Short mmCIF file of C-alpha atoms and ligand atoms in Angstrom, two decimals:
data_model
loop_
_atom_site.label_atom_id
_atom_site.label_comp_id
_atom_site.label_asym_id
_atom_site.label_seq_id
_atom_site.Cartn_x
_atom_site.Cartn_y
_atom_site.Cartn_z
CA MET A 1 11.76 -64.46 -79.50
CA GLU A 2 9.02 -66.64 -80.90
CA ILE A 3 5.44 -65.52 -80.84
CA PHE A 4 2.90 -68.33 -80.52
CA ASP A 5 -0.79 -68.60 -81.10
CA PRO A 6 -2.67 -69.21 -77.86
CA ARG A 7 -3.43 -72.87 -77.21
CA VAL A 8 -7.00 -72.06 -76.20
CA GLN A 9 -9.67 -69.54 -77.01
CA HIS A 10 -12.60 -68.65 -74.80
CA ASP A 11 -15.43 -67.05 -76.75
CA PHE A 12 -16.96 -65.06 -73.89
CA VAL A 13 -19.94 -63.88 -75.94
CA ASN A 14 -21.05 -67.22 -77.32
CA GLY A 15 -19.94 -69.34 -74.40
CA ILE A 16 -17.49 -71.77 -75.98
CA VAL A 17 -13.95 -72.74 -74.98
CA GLU A 18 -11.95 -74.19 -77.86
CA GLY A 19 -8.56 -75.84 -78.05
CA LYS A 20 -6.94 -79.22 -78.49
CA ASP A 21 -6.80 -80.03 -74.78
CA VAL A 22 -10.18 -78.64 -73.77
CA LYS A 23 -12.40 -81.26 -72.14
CA ILE A 24 -16.17 -81.13 -72.46
CA SER A 25 -18.50 -82.98 -70.13
CA LYS A 26 -22.25 -83.09 -70.55
CA LYS A 27 -24.83 -83.74 -67.88
CA TYR A 28 -28.10 -85.26 -69.09
CA TYR A 29 -31.35 -85.50 -67.18
CA ARG A 30 -30.90 -89.24 -66.62
CA ASP A 31 -27.89 -88.45 -64.41
CA ALA A 32 -29.38 -85.32 -62.82
CA LYS A 33 -32.94 -86.30 -61.87
CA HIS A 34 -31.99 -87.14 -58.28
CA PHE A 35 -30.94 -83.48 -57.69
CA TYR A 36 -34.59 -82.39 -57.74
CA LEU A 37 -37.32 -82.55 -55.12
CA ASN A 38 -39.83 -84.04 -57.59
CA PRO A 39 -38.31 -85.67 -60.68
CA ASP A 40 -40.42 -85.11 -63.80
CA ALA A 41 -41.25 -88.37 -65.59
CA SER A 42 -42.28 -86.46 -68.72
CA LEU A 43 -38.77 -85.01 -69.21
CA ALA A 44 -36.70 -87.14 -71.61
CA ASP A 45 -33.64 -88.83 -70.12
CA ASP A 46 -31.46 -87.42 -72.89
CA THR A 47 -32.40 -83.78 -72.14
CA LEU A 48 -29.13 -81.81 -71.88
CA MET A 49 -29.07 -80.07 -68.48
CA TYR A 50 -25.59 -78.52 -68.56
CA GLN A 51 -22.17 -78.79 -70.06
CA VAL A 52 -18.81 -77.96 -68.60
CA TYR A 53 -15.71 -77.00 -70.58
CA SER A 54 -12.45 -77.34 -68.68
CA TYR A 55 -8.84 -76.68 -69.46
CA SER A 56 -5.57 -76.95 -67.61
CA GLU A 57 -1.90 -77.31 -68.38
CA GLY A 58 0.89 -79.23 -66.70
CA ASN A 59 0.82 -81.59 -63.77
CA SER A 60 -2.58 -81.42 -62.07
CA GLU A 61 -1.04 -82.56 -58.77
CA GLN A 62 1.37 -79.61 -58.73
CA VAL A 63 0.32 -77.12 -56.05
CA GLY A 64 -0.30 -73.76 -57.72
CA ASN A 65 -1.58 -75.06 -61.07
CA LEU A 66 -4.98 -73.84 -62.19
CA ASN A 67 -8.08 -75.07 -64.02
CA TRP A 68 -10.10 -72.84 -66.30
CA GLY A 69 -13.77 -73.67 -66.81
CA LEU A 70 -17.06 -72.66 -68.34
CA THR A 71 -20.45 -74.01 -67.29
CA VAL A 72 -23.46 -73.60 -69.60
CA LEU A 73 -26.63 -74.39 -67.67
CA LYS A 74 -29.79 -74.80 -69.75
CA PRO A 75 -33.06 -73.03 -68.87
CA VAL A 76 -34.88 -76.25 -68.02
CA SER A 77 -37.22 -76.67 -65.09
CA VAL A 78 -38.06 -79.91 -63.34
CA ASN A 79 -41.57 -79.76 -61.90
CA GLN A 80 -41.08 -75.99 -61.46
CA GLU A 81 -37.65 -76.39 -59.82
CA CYS A 82 -34.93 -74.39 -61.59
CA ASN A 83 -32.12 -76.29 -63.32
CA MET A 84 -28.96 -76.55 -61.25
CA THR A 85 -25.54 -78.12 -61.14
CA ARG A 86 -24.91 -81.12 -58.91
CA GLY A 87 -22.96 -78.97 -56.46
CA HIS A 88 -19.92 -79.90 -54.40
CA PHE A 89 -17.44 -79.11 -51.70
CA HIS A 90 -13.83 -79.17 -52.82
CA GLU A 91 -11.96 -82.20 -51.49
CA ASN A 92 -9.21 -79.84 -50.47
CA LEU A 93 -10.99 -77.25 -48.36
CA ASP A 94 -8.05 -74.84 -48.68
CA CYS A 95 -8.85 -74.33 -52.38
CA ALA A 96 -10.98 -71.30 -53.20
CA GLU A 97 -12.53 -70.63 -56.61
CA PHE A 98 -13.60 -67.65 -58.71
CA TYR A 99 -16.85 -67.77 -60.70
CA PHE A 100 -17.88 -65.00 -63.11
CA GLY A 101 -21.15 -64.44 -64.95
CA LEU A 102 -20.97 -64.39 -68.74
CA GLY A 103 -24.66 -64.44 -69.66
CA GLY A 104 -28.11 -65.32 -68.42
CA GLU A 105 -29.45 -65.00 -64.89
CA GLY A 106 -29.06 -67.19 -61.91
CA LEU A 107 -28.01 -67.76 -58.36
CA LEU A 108 -24.82 -69.13 -56.89
CA LEU A 109 -26.05 -71.14 -53.92
CA MET A 110 -23.41 -71.69 -51.25
CA MET A 111 -23.37 -73.68 -48.03
CA LYS A 112 -20.95 -73.42 -45.14
CA GLU A 113 -19.71 -76.54 -43.36
CA ASP A 114 -22.23 -75.90 -40.55
CA GLY A 115 -25.07 -76.10 -43.13
CA THR A 116 -25.79 -72.35 -43.34
CA CYS A 117 -26.91 -71.49 -46.88
CA PHE A 118 -26.62 -68.17 -48.68
CA ALA A 119 -26.66 -67.10 -52.33
CA GLU A 120 -25.30 -64.47 -54.70
CA LYS A 121 -27.05 -63.21 -57.83
CA VAL A 122 -25.26 -64.22 -61.04
CA PHE A 123 -25.49 -62.14 -64.22
CA LEU A 124 -23.26 -60.81 -67.00
CA ASN A 125 -20.07 -59.42 -65.36
CA SER A 126 -20.85 -60.58 -61.81
CA LEU A 127 -17.76 -61.92 -60.02
CA HIS A 128 -17.87 -64.40 -57.15
CA HIS A 129 -15.18 -65.53 -54.75
CA ILE A 130 -16.01 -68.94 -53.28
CA ASP A 131 -14.16 -69.69 -50.08
CA GLY A 132 -12.44 -73.09 -50.04
CA SER A 133 -14.64 -74.42 -47.24
CA VAL A 134 -17.94 -73.50 -48.92
CA ALA A 135 -20.06 -75.88 -51.07
CA HIS A 136 -21.31 -74.33 -54.30
CA ARG A 137 -24.05 -74.94 -56.87
CA LEU A 138 -25.27 -72.84 -59.82
CA ILE A 139 -29.01 -72.38 -60.44
CA ASN A 140 -30.48 -71.04 -63.68
CA THR A 141 -33.38 -68.75 -62.74
CA GLY A 142 -33.72 -67.14 -66.20
CA ASN A 143 -35.12 -68.08 -69.58
CA GLU A 144 -31.81 -68.44 -71.41
CA ASP A 145 -28.54 -70.32 -70.94
CA LEU A 146 -26.72 -69.34 -67.76
CA LYS A 147 -23.03 -69.06 -68.66
CA VAL A 148 -20.49 -68.93 -65.87
CA GLY A 149 -16.70 -68.97 -66.11
CA ALA A 150 -14.50 -70.36 -63.35
CA CYS A 151 -10.89 -70.59 -62.24
CA TRP A 152 -9.71 -72.89 -59.44
CA PRO A 153 -6.68 -74.89 -58.33
CA THR A 154 -6.13 -78.25 -60.03
CA ILE A 155 -5.61 -79.87 -56.63
CA ALA A 156 -9.07 -78.80 -55.38
CA GLY A 157 -10.95 -81.99 -56.31
CA HIS A 158 -14.74 -82.40 -56.15
CA ASP A 159 -16.45 -83.95 -53.14
CA TYR A 160 -19.97 -84.77 -54.35
CA GLU A 161 -20.64 -87.40 -51.70
CA ARG A 162 -20.64 -84.85 -48.91
CA ILE A 163 -23.48 -82.99 -50.68
CA GLU A 164 -25.41 -86.17 -51.21
CA LYS A 165 -25.16 -86.96 -47.47
CA HIS A 166 -25.86 -83.37 -46.37
CA PRO A 167 -27.81 -81.65 -49.17
CA PHE A 168 -28.12 -77.89 -49.60
CA GLY A 169 -30.90 -76.63 -47.31
CA ALA A 170 -32.51 -74.43 -49.97
CA ARG A 171 -34.28 -75.09 -53.27
CA VAL A 172 -35.26 -72.59 -55.94
CA PHE A 173 -38.50 -72.85 -57.93
CA LYS A 174 -40.13 -70.66 -60.54
CA LYS A 175 -43.90 -70.60 -60.18
CA ASP A 176 -46.01 -68.30 -62.41
CA ASP A 177 -42.76 -66.53 -63.39
CA GLU A 178 -41.98 -65.74 -59.72
CA LEU A 179 -38.97 -67.14 -57.90
CA VAL A 180 -39.90 -69.15 -54.85
CA ILE A 181 -37.17 -70.20 -52.42
CA GLU A 182 -37.95 -73.12 -50.15
CA GLU A 183 -35.64 -73.53 -47.18
CA ASP A 184 -35.30 -76.37 -44.68
CA LYS A 185 -36.57 -75.43 -41.26
C1 PAN B 201 -17.18 -75.94 -61.62
C2 PAN B 201 -18.25 -77.04 -61.56
C3 PAN B 201 -19.28 -76.98 -62.69
C4 PAN B 201 -20.28 -78.15 -62.65
O1 PAN B 201 -16.33 -76.13 -62.69
O2 PAN B 201 -17.59 -78.29 -61.52
O3 PAN B 201 -20.00 -75.78 -62.59
O4 PAN B 201 -20.82 -78.32 -61.36
P1 PAN B 201 -20.72 -79.74 -60.64
O5 PAN B 201 -19.27 -80.13 -60.68
O6 PAN B 201 -21.18 -79.47 -59.25
O7 PAN B 201 -21.57 -80.69 -61.42
C5 PAN B 201 -16.47 -75.95 -60.27
O8 PAN B 201 -17.02 -75.47 -59.31
N1 PAN B 201 -15.30 -76.54 -60.21
O9 PAN B 201 -14.64 -76.63 -59.02
ZN1 ZN B 202 -15.82 -75.93 -57.45
#
């Protein structure tokens, strides 16, 4: 039999996924400012907020195929609000996802379809099962990069519009080094 080199390498310590077919997307402040309660005019538009590495093989419409991902969320705050991903429901609500902490400290904010919010602490070696019907967003509450791996079905899709119409009912701030959670009443 032939023995091949792997097509991809995930450097778990340094937070990099490398390989010919790995895609990298970067989110800058200019495209993220509307996530926050009070956008900060002093923060440069080209501030890198997070980057996402993703990798998959084969036909993405084939049921059963998987994506592999890594999100690196920078320790930026926007008028005291902790940096966070845009957040989404999956378009296909049958598709669950695993997240796992690889470095830094944060929260995985989740929201059920009825609007109920809850969160899990994220840290090195934490593992999170996200039910298919639950919206999810990462929040960096620490002072270093929050690195989180993920694995999810290629047919899941991302429904961002639903979050824009019905935002998460909780926001996380850091004031005088203390976490402050503000929830909708
Ligand atoms: C992740 C997210 C990633 C970035 O790969 O897509 O953390 O978050 P946003 O997509 O909300 O900007 C995932 O949950 N995929 O399904
Ligand atoms: Zn997802």
